[in-house]
XYZ file of C-alpha atoms in Angstrom:
122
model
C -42.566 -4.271 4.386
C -39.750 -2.387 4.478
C -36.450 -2.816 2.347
C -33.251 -2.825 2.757
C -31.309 0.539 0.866
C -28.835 -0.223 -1.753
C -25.254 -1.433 -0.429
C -23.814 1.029 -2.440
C -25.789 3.367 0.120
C -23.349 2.211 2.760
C -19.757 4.236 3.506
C -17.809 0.776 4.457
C -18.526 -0.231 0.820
C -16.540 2.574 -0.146
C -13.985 2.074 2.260
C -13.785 -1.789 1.391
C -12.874 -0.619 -2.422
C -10.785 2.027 -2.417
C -7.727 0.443 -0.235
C -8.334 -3.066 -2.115
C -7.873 -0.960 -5.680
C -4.432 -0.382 -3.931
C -3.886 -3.288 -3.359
C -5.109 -4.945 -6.718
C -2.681 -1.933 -8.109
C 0.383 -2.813 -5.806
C 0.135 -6.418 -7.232
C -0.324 -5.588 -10.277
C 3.110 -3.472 -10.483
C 5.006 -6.724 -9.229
C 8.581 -5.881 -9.192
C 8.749 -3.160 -10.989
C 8.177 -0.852 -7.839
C 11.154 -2.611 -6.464
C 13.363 -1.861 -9.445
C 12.594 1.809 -9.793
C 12.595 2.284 -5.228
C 16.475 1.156 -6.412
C 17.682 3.378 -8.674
C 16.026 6.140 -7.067
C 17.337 5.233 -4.060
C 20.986 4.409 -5.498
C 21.207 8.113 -7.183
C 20.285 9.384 -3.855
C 22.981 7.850 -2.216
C 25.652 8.612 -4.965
C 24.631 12.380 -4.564
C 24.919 12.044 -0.297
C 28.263 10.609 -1.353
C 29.245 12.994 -3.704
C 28.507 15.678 -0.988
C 29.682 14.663 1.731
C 32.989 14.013 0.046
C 33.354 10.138 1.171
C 33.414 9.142 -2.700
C 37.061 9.276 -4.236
C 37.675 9.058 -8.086
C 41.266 8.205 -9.065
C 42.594 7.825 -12.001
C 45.611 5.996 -12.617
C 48.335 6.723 -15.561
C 46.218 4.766 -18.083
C 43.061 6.915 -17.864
C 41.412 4.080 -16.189
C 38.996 5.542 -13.581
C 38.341 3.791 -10.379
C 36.584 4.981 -6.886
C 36.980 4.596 -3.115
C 34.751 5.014 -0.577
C 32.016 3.813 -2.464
C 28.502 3.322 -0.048
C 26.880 0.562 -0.253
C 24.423 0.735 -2.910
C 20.409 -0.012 -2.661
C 19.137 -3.350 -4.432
C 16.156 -4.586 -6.204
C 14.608 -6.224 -3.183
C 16.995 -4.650 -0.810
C 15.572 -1.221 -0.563
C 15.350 1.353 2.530
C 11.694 2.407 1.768
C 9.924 -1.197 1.849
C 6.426 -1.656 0.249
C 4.890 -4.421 3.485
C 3.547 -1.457 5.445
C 1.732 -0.159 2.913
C 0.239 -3.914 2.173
C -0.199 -4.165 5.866
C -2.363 -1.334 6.407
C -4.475 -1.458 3.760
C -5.315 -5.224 4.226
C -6.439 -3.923 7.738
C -8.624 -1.016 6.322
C -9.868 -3.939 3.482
C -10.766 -6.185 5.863
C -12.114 -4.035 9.108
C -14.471 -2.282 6.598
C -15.600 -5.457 4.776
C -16.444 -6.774 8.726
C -18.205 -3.540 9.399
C -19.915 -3.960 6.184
C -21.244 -7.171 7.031
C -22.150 -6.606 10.566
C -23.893 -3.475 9.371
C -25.944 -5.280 6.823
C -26.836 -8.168 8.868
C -27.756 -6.252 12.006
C -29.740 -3.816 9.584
C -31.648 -6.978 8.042
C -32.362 -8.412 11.647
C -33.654 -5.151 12.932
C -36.306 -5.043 9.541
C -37.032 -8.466 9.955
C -38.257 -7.699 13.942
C -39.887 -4.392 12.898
C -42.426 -6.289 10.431
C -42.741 -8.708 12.502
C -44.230 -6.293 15.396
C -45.588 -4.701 12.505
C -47.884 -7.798 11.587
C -48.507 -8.202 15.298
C -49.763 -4.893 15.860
């Protein structure tokens, strides 16, 4: 009778784990990706505009500073670079390699079963 190999053996394994660690980690950082995507984001636009010369500093006769042409600035939860892609597409990697995973171990257990079965027959 023969056995079935480990399922660590098999490559979907691998490619079941390593997107869902991804995941697991993306969860785990919560909204702190969110906050940091911000101010990363915000300094980026200061310095685009700073450069392109859109951004006015005054100062009035008090010292008081104030600016014009100020962009509008990127948000906790208002970001240009969003996070749901990345979620997306690893759920589908997850997921199509836990179904391969499957099929492949059920299939592989079926065709066992029917070769000791002609085995015993024969």
């Amino acid at each position: 009778m023969q056995s079935q190999p480990p399922i660590t053996d098999s490559p979907w394994l691998w490619f079941a784990i390593f997107p869902a660690v991804g995941l697991v980690a993306i969860l785990a950082t919560g909204g702190k990706f969110g906050d940091r995507q911000a101010n990363i984001e915000r300094q980026g636009q200061a310095r685009t505009a700073v450069a392109e010369g859109s951004l006015d500093i005054n100062e009035d006769s008090t010292g008081r500073k104030s600016s014009s042409g100020v962009p509008h600035y990127s948000q906790p939860g208002e970001t240009q670079v969003k996070l749901w892609p990345l979620v997306v597409t690893l759920s589908v990697i997850t997921l199509a390699s836990l179904g391969m995973l499957v099929r492949e171990r059920l299939f592989s257990r079926s065709a066992i079963a029917e070769q000791d079965s002609a085995e015993r027959r024969g």
